[in-house]
């Protein structure tokens, strides 16, 4: 199981994960409506007045408390395993191809080159052409990677994690680079499997190399051999001379030294025209992808983030003091300080129906009544009262209503403020009561059967 990360871990998250969390939260709110984020916005407002930083801090808080952070980390691990599995299959395919082109001893050089480099050259050209505008942004390997990731990572928010990651890459203009990384990594793995296989088989068995043709002239093979062997020759791979090339076109067997030259020429062609281009392209994709992702920013104009500007960067916070507060005795009177509660015990009504009277009968004078909590304004008022929280707080809810995420977030916030939080459910069917019990259990809040039972509970502390 994945453990919930601490707040310190969320702050220390990599920049990519921070932007990924923000995009996932934005897409979730766009699909399923706004989340209860009062506490998240308060945490974000403690940061310096930077809209991007506050959006990231809000998303980090929501991801941590909603377990979205764990889902994203789980999806990232699954994506790495899927990529490793894809590259392992490519390596095995390279081993099989190398063994197939050598055959049982008679090696047709043209077919060997075509089998080892033909598809590679075609896909490499397609990748280069993919940078032209108007061409599709996905390949078979990228779709296979996403399919493997979906198979490895199942459960809630898996599709959301993938959608947010792809959206992030698209906004950074890094998706084509990521496709290149997947493709070049697979081909590099294939050649890393093929080259050692060629070396092993050519060292352990006797092979004869020759050119075969019906339509082409022998001069075509001479030119092709020279062209293909030029760069490998600069790296130390020998290239057959014209006489050896001409001899390879005939039926007579070649000397052992000539066969060795042809085998080294073939390996040099695979290394120079296959492995090295893929390695260089892979390295370029890694550098380009890292540079693109390092430039990620939050676009406040996107839907979902546009509405957060006033809440995370309120206008009144930057307006300064318009005029001094009126003096005592003036027309407006002195400014009243925000109330603070403190004390021994208090009760709070959460979205009670109008038919349920409040405050409850029999409430002692030394138990404070925080009133009803039915709106954002009520929550702001209660937060002000809880700056000096009571030792015991009773959360009274209407069990005829189904609990939602807002109720769970409010309970979590109250539990963090009050050392002893209990809940009292009024009315409700057995099914609704079970739903409330599940929410209370998730938030580690004990349920009290009646008001009298709670009064006895706090009375024992009072006598102590």
PDB file of C-alpha atoms in Angstrom, residues 157-404:
ATOM      1  CA  UNK A 157      -7.678   8.416 -10.727  1.00  0.00           C
ATOM      2  CA  UNK A 158      -5.526   6.317 -13.093  1.00  0.00           C
ATOM      3  CA  UNK A 159      -7.091   7.877 -16.185  1.00  0.00           C
ATOM      4  CA  UNK A 160      -6.933  11.332 -14.555  1.00  0.00           C
ATOM      5  CA  UNK A 161      -3.199  10.929 -13.866  1.00  0.00           C
ATOM      6  CA  UNK A 162      -2.531   9.957 -17.488  1.00  0.00           C
ATOM      7  CA  UNK A 163      -4.678  12.780 -18.866  1.00  0.00           C
ATOM      8  CA  UNK A 164      -2.991  15.350 -16.624  1.00  0.00           C
ATOM      9  CA  UNK A 165       0.489  14.117 -17.576  1.00  0.00           C
ATOM     10  CA  UNK A 166      -0.243  14.222 -21.301  1.00  0.00           C
ATOM     11  CA  UNK A 167      -1.832  17.665 -20.943  1.00  0.00           C
ATOM     12  CA  UNK A 168       1.273  18.876 -19.114  1.00  0.00           C
ATOM     13  CA  UNK A 169       3.566  17.550 -21.851  1.00  0.00           C
ATOM     14  CA  UNK A 170       1.367  19.116 -24.503  1.00  0.00           C
ATOM     15  CA  UNK A 171       1.438  22.541 -22.837  1.00  0.00           C
ATOM     16  CA  UNK A 172       5.221  22.304 -22.512  1.00  0.00           C
ATOM     17  CA  UNK A 173       5.449  21.289 -26.213  1.00  0.00           C
ATOM     18  CA  UNK A 174       7.336  18.203 -25.084  1.00  0.00           C
ATOM     19  CA  UNK A 175       5.033  15.369 -26.185  1.00  0.00           C
ATOM     20  CA  UNK A 176       6.855  14.737 -29.469  1.00  0.00           C
ATOM     21  CA  UNK A 177      10.122  14.700 -27.563  1.00  0.00           C
ATOM     22  CA  UNK A 178       8.681  12.172 -25.116  1.00  0.00           C
ATOM     23  CA  UNK A 179       7.566  10.018 -28.062  1.00  0.00           C
ATOM     24  CA  UNK A 180      11.110  10.214 -29.423  1.00  0.00           C
ATOM     25  CA  UNK A 181      12.533   9.155 -26.067  1.00  0.00           C
ATOM     26  CA  UNK A 182      10.294   6.069 -26.019  1.00  0.00           C
ATOM     27  CA  UNK A 183      11.095   5.168 -29.638  1.00  0.00           C
ATOM     28  CA  UNK A 184      14.845   5.792 -29.527  1.00  0.00           C
ATOM     29  CA  UNK A 185      15.124   3.998 -26.202  1.00  0.00           C
ATOM     30  CA  UNK A 186      13.433   0.940 -27.694  1.00  0.00           C
ATOM     31  CA  UNK A 187      15.659   0.936 -30.773  1.00  0.00           C
ATOM     32  CA  UNK A 188      18.772   1.470 -28.660  1.00  0.00           C
ATOM     33  CA  UNK A 189      17.785  -1.543 -26.566  1.00  0.00           C
ATOM     34  CA  UNK A 190      17.208  -3.539 -29.758  1.00  0.00           C
ATOM     35  CA  UNK A 191      20.684  -2.756 -31.098  1.00  0.00           C
ATOM     36  CA  UNK A 192      22.258  -3.380 -27.689  1.00  0.00           C
ATOM     37  CA  UNK A 193      20.754  -6.856 -27.949  1.00  0.00           C
ATOM     38  CA  UNK A 194      21.660  -7.368 -31.620  1.00  0.00           C
ATOM     39  CA  UNK A 195      25.339  -6.328 -31.576  1.00  0.00           C
ATOM     40  CA  UNK A 196      26.467  -8.696 -28.773  1.00  0.00           C
ATOM     41  CA  UNK A 197      24.456 -11.472 -30.401  1.00  0.00           C
ATOM     42  CA  UNK A 198      26.282 -10.901 -33.711  1.00  0.00           C
ATOM     43  CA  UNK A 199      29.628 -10.913 -31.920  1.00  0.00           C
ATOM     44  CA  UNK A 200      28.789 -14.111 -30.060  1.00  0.00           C
ATOM     45  CA  UNK A 201      27.499 -16.030 -33.094  1.00  0.00           C
ATOM     46  CA  UNK A 202      30.263 -14.844 -35.411  1.00  0.00           C
ATOM     47  CA  UNK A 203      32.831 -15.904 -32.808  1.00  0.00           C
ATOM     48  CA  UNK A 204      31.308 -19.333 -32.230  1.00  0.00           C
ATOM     49  CA  UNK A 205      30.314 -20.435 -35.751  1.00  0.00           C
ATOM     50  CA  UNK A 206      31.668 -20.295 -39.309  1.00  0.00           C
ATOM     51  CA  UNK A 207      29.728 -18.018 -41.683  1.00  0.00           C
ATOM     52  CA  UNK A 208      30.258 -17.158 -45.344  1.00  0.00           C
ATOM     53  CA  UNK A 209      29.273 -13.752 -46.685  1.00  0.00           C
ATOM     54  CA  UNK A 210      28.268 -12.919 -50.237  1.00  0.00           C
ATOM     55  CA  UNK A 211      26.184 -10.528 -52.322  1.00  0.00           C
ATOM     56  CA  UNK A 212      23.363 -11.858 -54.480  1.00  0.00           C
ATOM     57  CA  UNK A 213      21.478 -10.039 -57.223  1.00  0.00           C
ATOM     58  CA  UNK A 214      19.627 -10.629 -60.436  1.00  0.00           C
ATOM     59  CA  UNK A 215      18.860  -7.103 -61.635  1.00  0.00           C
ATOM     60  CA  UNK A 216      21.662  -4.978 -60.194  1.00  0.00           C
ATOM     61  CA  UNK A 217      25.191  -4.756 -61.576  1.00  0.00           C
ATOM     62  CA  UNK A 218      28.226  -5.699 -59.469  1.00  0.00           C
ATOM     63  CA  UNK A 219      29.324  -2.053 -59.467  1.00  0.00           C
ATOM     64  CA  UNK A 220      26.263  -1.178 -57.374  1.00  0.00           C
ATOM     65  CA  UNK A 221      27.526  -3.410 -54.541  1.00  0.00           C
ATOM     66  CA  UNK A 222      31.008  -1.940 -54.793  1.00  0.00           C
ATOM     67  CA  UNK A 223      29.634   1.586 -54.386  1.00  0.00           C
ATOM     68  CA  UNK A 224      27.272   0.563 -51.597  1.00  0.00           C
ATOM     69  CA  UNK A 225      30.035  -1.210 -49.690  1.00  0.00           C
ATOM     70  CA  UNK A 226      32.341   1.797 -49.927  1.00  0.00           C
ATOM     71  CA  UNK A 227      29.628   4.243 -48.865  1.00  0.00           C
ATOM     72  CA  UNK A 228      28.389   2.165 -45.949  1.00  0.00           C
ATOM     73  CA  UNK A 229      31.902   1.275 -44.775  1.00  0.00           C
ATOM     74  CA  UNK A 230      33.400   4.795 -44.851  1.00  0.00           C
ATOM     75  CA  UNK A 231      32.284   5.974 -41.402  1.00  0.00           C
ATOM     76  CA  UNK A 232      32.827   2.571 -39.730  1.00  0.00           C
ATOM     77  CA  UNK A 233      36.337   2.600 -41.225  1.00  0.00           C
ATOM     78  CA  UNK A 234      37.067   5.880 -39.401  1.00  0.00           C
ATOM     79  CA  UNK A 235      36.234   4.058 -36.152  1.00  0.00           C
ATOM     80  CA  UNK A 236      38.570   1.167 -36.924  1.00  0.00           C
ATOM     81  CA  UNK A 237      36.211  -1.308 -38.597  1.00  0.00           C
ATOM     82  CA  UNK A 238      37.928  -2.775 -41.719  1.00  0.00           C
ATOM     83  CA  UNK A 239      36.311  -2.399 -45.120  1.00  0.00           C
ATOM     84  CA  UNK A 240      36.866  -5.007 -47.888  1.00  0.00           C
ATOM     85  CA  UNK A 241      38.711  -3.799 -50.965  1.00  0.00           C
ATOM     86  CA  UNK A 242      37.334  -3.917 -54.504  1.00  0.00           C
ATOM     87  CA  UNK A 243      38.778  -7.345 -55.218  1.00  0.00           C
ATOM     88  CA  UNK A 244      37.194  -8.845 -52.102  1.00  0.00           C
ATOM     89  CA  UNK A 245      33.860  -7.232 -52.975  1.00  0.00           C
ATOM     90  CA  UNK A 246      34.007  -8.641 -56.491  1.00  0.00           C
ATOM     91  CA  UNK A 247      34.981 -12.070 -55.134  1.00  0.00           C
ATOM     92  CA  UNK A 248      31.969 -12.079 -52.819  1.00  0.00           C
ATOM     93  CA  UNK A 249      29.716 -11.917 -55.886  1.00  0.00           C
ATOM     94  CA  UNK A 250      30.920 -15.258 -57.199  1.00  0.00           C
ATOM     95  CA  UNK A 251      30.186 -18.829 -56.150  1.00  0.00           C
ATOM     96  CA  UNK A 252      33.759 -19.627 -55.053  1.00  0.00           C
ATOM     97  CA  UNK A 253      34.437 -19.669 -51.281  1.00  0.00           C
ATOM     98  CA  UNK A 254      36.425 -16.807 -49.778  1.00  0.00           C
ATOM     99  CA  UNK A 255      39.457 -17.019 -47.560  1.00  0.00           C
ATOM    100  CA  UNK A 256      38.962 -17.015 -43.800  1.00  0.00           C
ATOM    101  CA  UNK A 257      40.544 -13.568 -43.469  1.00  0.00           C
ATOM    102  CA  UNK A 258      38.139 -12.131 -46.016  1.00  0.00           C
ATOM    103  CA  UNK A 259      35.162 -13.634 -44.151  1.00  0.00           C
ATOM    104  CA  UNK A 260      36.434 -12.008 -40.955  1.00  0.00           C
ATOM    105  CA  UNK A 261      36.663  -8.632 -42.710  1.00  0.00           C
ATOM    106  CA  UNK A 262      33.094  -8.977 -43.949  1.00  0.00           C
ATOM    107  CA  UNK A 263      31.841  -9.865 -40.454  1.00  0.00           C
ATOM    108  CA  UNK A 264      33.594  -6.833 -38.928  1.00  0.00           C
ATOM    109  CA  UNK A 265      32.259  -4.631 -41.746  1.00  0.00           C
ATOM    110  CA  UNK A 266      28.730  -5.856 -40.988  1.00  0.00           C
ATOM    111  CA  UNK A 267      29.108  -5.186 -37.252  1.00  0.00           C
ATOM    112  CA  UNK A 268      30.576  -1.734 -38.001  1.00  0.00           C
ATOM    113  CA  UNK A 269      27.591  -0.872 -40.192  1.00  0.00           C
ATOM    114  CA  UNK A 270      25.162  -1.909 -37.438  1.00  0.00           C
ATOM    115  CA  UNK A 271      27.029   0.122 -34.807  1.00  0.00           C
ATOM    116  CA  UNK A 272      27.546   3.268 -36.899  1.00  0.00           C
ATOM    117  CA  UNK A 273      24.296   3.375 -38.877  1.00  0.00           C
ATOM    118  CA  UNK A 274      22.050   1.815 -36.234  1.00  0.00           C
ATOM    119  CA  UNK A 275      23.213   2.055 -32.625  1.00  0.00           C
ATOM    120  CA  UNK A 276      25.013   5.419 -32.674  1.00  0.00           C
ATOM    121  CA  UNK A 277      22.211   7.444 -34.356  1.00  0.00           C
ATOM    122  CA  UNK A 278      19.703   6.066 -31.877  1.00  0.00           C
ATOM    123  CA  UNK A 279      21.999   6.808 -28.928  1.00  0.00           C
ATOM    124  CA  UNK A 280      22.574  10.378 -30.113  1.00  0.00           C
ATOM    125  CA  UNK A 281      18.866  10.922 -30.760  1.00  0.00           C
ATOM    126  CA  UNK A 282      18.001   9.464 -27.343  1.00  0.00           C
ATOM    127  CA  UNK A 283      20.499  11.775 -25.636  1.00  0.00           C
ATOM    128  CA  UNK A 284      19.121  14.777 -27.557  1.00  0.00           C
ATOM    129  CA  UNK A 285      15.547  13.888 -26.562  1.00  0.00           C
ATOM    130  CA  UNK A 286      16.509  13.579 -22.896  1.00  0.00           C
ATOM    131  CA  UNK A 287      18.193  16.998 -22.925  1.00  0.00           C
ATOM    132  CA  UNK A 288      15.339  18.642 -24.817  1.00  0.00           C
ATOM    133  CA  UNK A 289      12.701  17.081 -22.572  1.00  0.00           C
ATOM    134  CA  UNK A 290      14.485  18.195 -19.405  1.00  0.00           C
ATOM    135  CA  UNK A 291      14.835  21.724 -20.752  1.00  0.00           C
ATOM    136  CA  UNK A 292      11.176  21.896 -21.724  1.00  0.00           C
ATOM    137  CA  UNK A 293       9.952  20.562 -18.392  1.00  0.00           C
ATOM    138  CA  UNK A 294      12.243  22.959 -16.536  1.00  0.00           C
ATOM    139  CA  UNK A 295      10.329  25.841 -18.175  1.00  0.00           C
ATOM    140  CA  UNK A 296       6.907  24.703 -16.999  1.00  0.00           C
ATOM    141  CA  UNK A 297       4.715  27.506 -15.701  1.00  0.00           C
ATOM    142  CA  UNK A 298       1.144  27.951 -14.562  1.00  0.00           C
ATOM    143  CA  UNK A 299      -1.101  29.641 -17.105  1.00  0.00           C
ATOM    144  CA  UNK A 300      -3.602  31.580 -14.939  1.00  0.00           C
ATOM    145  CA  UNK A 301      -5.889  32.009 -17.946  1.00  0.00           C
ATOM    146  CA  UNK A 302      -6.773  28.314 -18.141  1.00  0.00           C
ATOM    147  CA  UNK A 303     -10.266  27.276 -16.975  1.00  0.00           C
ATOM    148  CA  UNK A 304     -10.161  26.383 -13.319  1.00  0.00           C
ATOM    149  CA  UNK A 305      -7.161  28.561 -12.498  1.00  0.00           C
ATOM    150  CA  UNK A 306      -8.711  31.779 -13.743  1.00  0.00           C
ATOM    151  CA  UNK A 307     -11.298  31.642 -10.946  1.00  0.00           C
ATOM    152  CA  UNK A 308      -8.604  31.255  -8.291  1.00  0.00           C
ATOM    153  CA  UNK A 309      -6.959  34.631  -8.815  1.00  0.00           C
ATOM    154  CA  UNK A 310      -9.255  36.605  -6.504  1.00  0.00           C
ATOM    155  CA  UNK A 311      -9.193  33.918  -3.804  1.00  0.00           C
ATOM    156  CA  UNK A 312      -5.436  33.295  -3.842  1.00  0.00           C
ATOM    157  CA  UNK A 313      -4.359  36.835  -4.679  1.00  0.00           C
ATOM    158  CA  UNK A 314      -7.201  38.938  -3.222  1.00  0.00           C
ATOM    159  CA  UNK A 315      -7.418  42.499  -4.438  1.00  0.00           C
ATOM    160  CA  UNK A 316      -7.986  43.940  -0.973  1.00  0.00           C
ATOM    161  CA  UNK A 317      -4.716  42.433   0.238  1.00  0.00           C
ATOM    162  CA  UNK A 318      -2.728  44.660  -2.112  1.00  0.00           C
ATOM    163  CA  UNK A 319      -4.723  47.859  -1.741  1.00  0.00           C
ATOM    164  CA  UNK A 320      -3.018  48.934   1.507  1.00  0.00           C
ATOM    165  CA  UNK A 321      -4.614  51.207   4.136  1.00  0.00           C
ATOM    166  CA  UNK A 322      -7.125  53.588   2.663  1.00  0.00           C
ATOM    167  CA  UNK A 323      -7.438  55.737   5.798  1.00  0.00           C
ATOM    168  CA  UNK A 324      -6.727  55.331   9.502  1.00  0.00           C
ATOM    169  CA  UNK A 325      -9.317  53.588  11.623  1.00  0.00           C
ATOM    170  CA  UNK A 326     -11.715  56.036  13.365  1.00  0.00           C
ATOM    171  CA  UNK A 327     -10.724  57.149  16.854  1.00  0.00           C
ATOM    172  CA  UNK A 328     -12.528  55.799  19.880  1.00  0.00           C
ATOM    173  CA  UNK A 329     -15.663  57.785  20.444  1.00  0.00           C
ATOM    174  CA  UNK A 330     -15.909  58.732  16.805  1.00  0.00           C
ATOM    175  CA  UNK A 331     -18.985  58.284  14.674  1.00  0.00           C
ATOM    176  CA  UNK A 332     -18.034  54.789  13.629  1.00  0.00           C
ATOM    177  CA  UNK A 333     -16.827  53.695  17.077  1.00  0.00           C
ATOM    178  CA  UNK A 334     -13.802  51.487  17.788  1.00  0.00           C
ATOM    179  CA  UNK A 335     -13.150  48.466  15.634  1.00  0.00           C
ATOM    180  CA  UNK A 336     -14.252  45.267  17.329  1.00  0.00           C
ATOM    181  CA  UNK A 337     -11.603  42.546  17.569  1.00  0.00           C
ATOM    182  CA  UNK A 338     -12.322  39.102  16.160  1.00  0.00           C
ATOM    183  CA  UNK A 339     -13.901  36.980  18.888  1.00  0.00           C
ATOM    184  CA  UNK A 340     -12.006  34.047  20.406  1.00  0.00           C
ATOM    185  CA  UNK A 341     -13.648  31.092  22.055  1.00  0.00           C
ATOM    186  CA  UNK A 342     -11.359  29.096  24.311  1.00  0.00           C
ATOM    187  CA  UNK A 343     -12.808  27.382  27.352  1.00  0.00           C
ATOM    188  CA  UNK A 344     -13.894  23.885  28.209  1.00  0.00           C
ATOM    189  CA  UNK A 345     -16.488  22.683  25.682  1.00  0.00           C
ATOM    190  CA  UNK A 346     -18.582  23.804  22.711  1.00  0.00           C
ATOM    191  CA  UNK A 347     -21.196  22.447  20.293  1.00  0.00           C
ATOM    192  CA  UNK A 348     -21.564  23.082  16.569  1.00  0.00           C
ATOM    193  CA  UNK A 349     -24.511  22.351  14.244  1.00  0.00           C
ATOM    194  CA  UNK A 350     -23.596  21.329  10.685  1.00  0.00           C
ATOM    195  CA  UNK A 351     -26.285  21.885   8.007  1.00  0.00           C
ATOM    196  CA  UNK A 352     -29.194  20.934  10.268  1.00  0.00           C
ATOM    197  CA  UNK A 353     -32.636  20.923   8.691  1.00  0.00           C
ATOM    198  CA  UNK A 354     -34.975  23.794   9.625  1.00  0.00           C
ATOM    199  CA  UNK A 355     -37.206  21.365  11.548  1.00  0.00           C
ATOM    200  CA  UNK A 356     -34.380  20.581  14.000  1.00  0.00           C
ATOM    201  CA  UNK A 357     -34.282  23.158  16.788  1.00  0.00           C
ATOM    202  CA  UNK A 358     -31.009  24.724  17.817  1.00  0.00           C
ATOM    203  CA  UNK A 359     -29.437  25.126  20.319  1.00  0.00           C
ATOM    204  CA  UNK A 360     -30.470  21.805  21.901  1.00  0.00           C
ATOM    205  CA  UNK A 361     -32.498  21.792  25.088  1.00  0.00           C
ATOM    206  CA  UNK A 362     -30.587  21.060  28.270  1.00  0.00           C
ATOM    207  CA  UNK A 363     -27.323  22.646  27.143  1.00  0.00           C
ATOM    208  CA  UNK A 364     -25.368  23.760  30.242  1.00  0.00           C
ATOM    209  CA  UNK A 365     -24.347  27.382  30.588  1.00  0.00           C
ATOM    210  CA  UNK A 366     -20.636  26.558  30.542  1.00  0.00           C
ATOM    211  CA  UNK A 367     -20.895  24.848  27.096  1.00  0.00           C
ATOM    212  CA  UNK A 368     -20.507  27.392  24.307  1.00  0.00           C
ATOM    213  CA  UNK A 369     -22.803  27.335  21.287  1.00  0.00           C
ATOM    214  CA  UNK A 370     -21.005  27.989  18.006  1.00  0.00           C
ATOM    215  CA  UNK A 371     -24.323  28.170  16.153  1.00  0.00           C
ATOM    216  CA  UNK A 372     -25.163  26.706  12.764  1.00  0.00           C
ATOM    217  CA  UNK A 373     -22.668  26.100   9.981  1.00  0.00           C
ATOM    218  CA  UNK A 374     -24.529  26.277   6.664  1.00  0.00           C
ATOM    219  CA  UNK A 375     -22.348  28.450   4.396  1.00  0.00           C
ATOM    220  CA  UNK A 376     -18.835  29.691   3.700  1.00  0.00           C
ATOM    221  CA  UNK A 377     -19.513  32.755   5.840  1.00  0.00           C
ATOM    222  CA  UNK A 378     -20.461  30.511   8.751  1.00  0.00           C
ATOM    223  CA  UNK A 379     -17.221  28.585   8.371  1.00  0.00           C
ATOM    224  CA  UNK A 380     -15.195  31.790   8.367  1.00  0.00           C
ATOM    225  CA  UNK A 381     -16.955  32.920  11.551  1.00  0.00           C
ATOM    226  CA  UNK A 382     -16.358  29.564  13.258  1.00  0.00           C
ATOM    227  CA  UNK A 383     -12.689  29.551  12.234  1.00  0.00           C
ATOM    228  CA  UNK A 384     -12.300  32.907  13.944  1.00  0.00           C
ATOM    229  CA  UNK A 385     -13.894  31.489  17.084  1.00  0.00           C
ATOM    230  CA  UNK A 386     -11.623  28.442  16.995  1.00  0.00           C
ATOM    231  CA  UNK A 387      -8.435  30.475  17.097  1.00  0.00           C
ATOM    232  CA  UNK A 388      -8.531  29.545  20.792  1.00  0.00           C
ATOM    233  CA  UNK A 389     -10.168  26.102  20.431  1.00  0.00           C
ATOM    234  CA  UNK A 390     -12.165  24.459  23.223  1.00  0.00           C
ATOM    235  CA  UNK A 391     -10.942  21.301  24.896  1.00  0.00           C
ATOM    236  CA  UNK A 392     -14.048  19.380  23.737  1.00  0.00           C
ATOM    237  CA  UNK A 393     -16.164  19.998  20.634  1.00  0.00           C
ATOM    238  CA  UNK A 394     -19.403  18.229  19.643  1.00  0.00           C
ATOM    239  CA  UNK A 395     -20.143  18.143  15.891  1.00  0.00           C
ATOM    240  CA  UNK A 396     -23.928  17.745  15.417  1.00  0.00           C
ATOM    241  CA  UNK A 397     -25.041  16.709  11.909  1.00  0.00           C
ATOM    242  CA  UNK A 398     -28.321  15.934  10.168  1.00  0.00           C
ATOM    243  CA  UNK A 399     -28.010  12.239   9.273  1.00  0.00           C
ATOM    244  CA  UNK A 400     -30.929  12.502   6.866  1.00  0.00           C
ATOM    245  CA  UNK A 401     -28.468  14.106   4.438  1.00  0.00           C
ATOM    246  CA  UNK A 402     -25.761  12.156   2.639  1.00  0.00           C
ATOM    247  CA  UNK A 403     -22.235  13.227   3.672  1.00  0.00           C
ATOM    248  CA  UNK A 404     -20.054  14.666   0.939  1.00  0.00           C
TER     249      UNK A 404
END
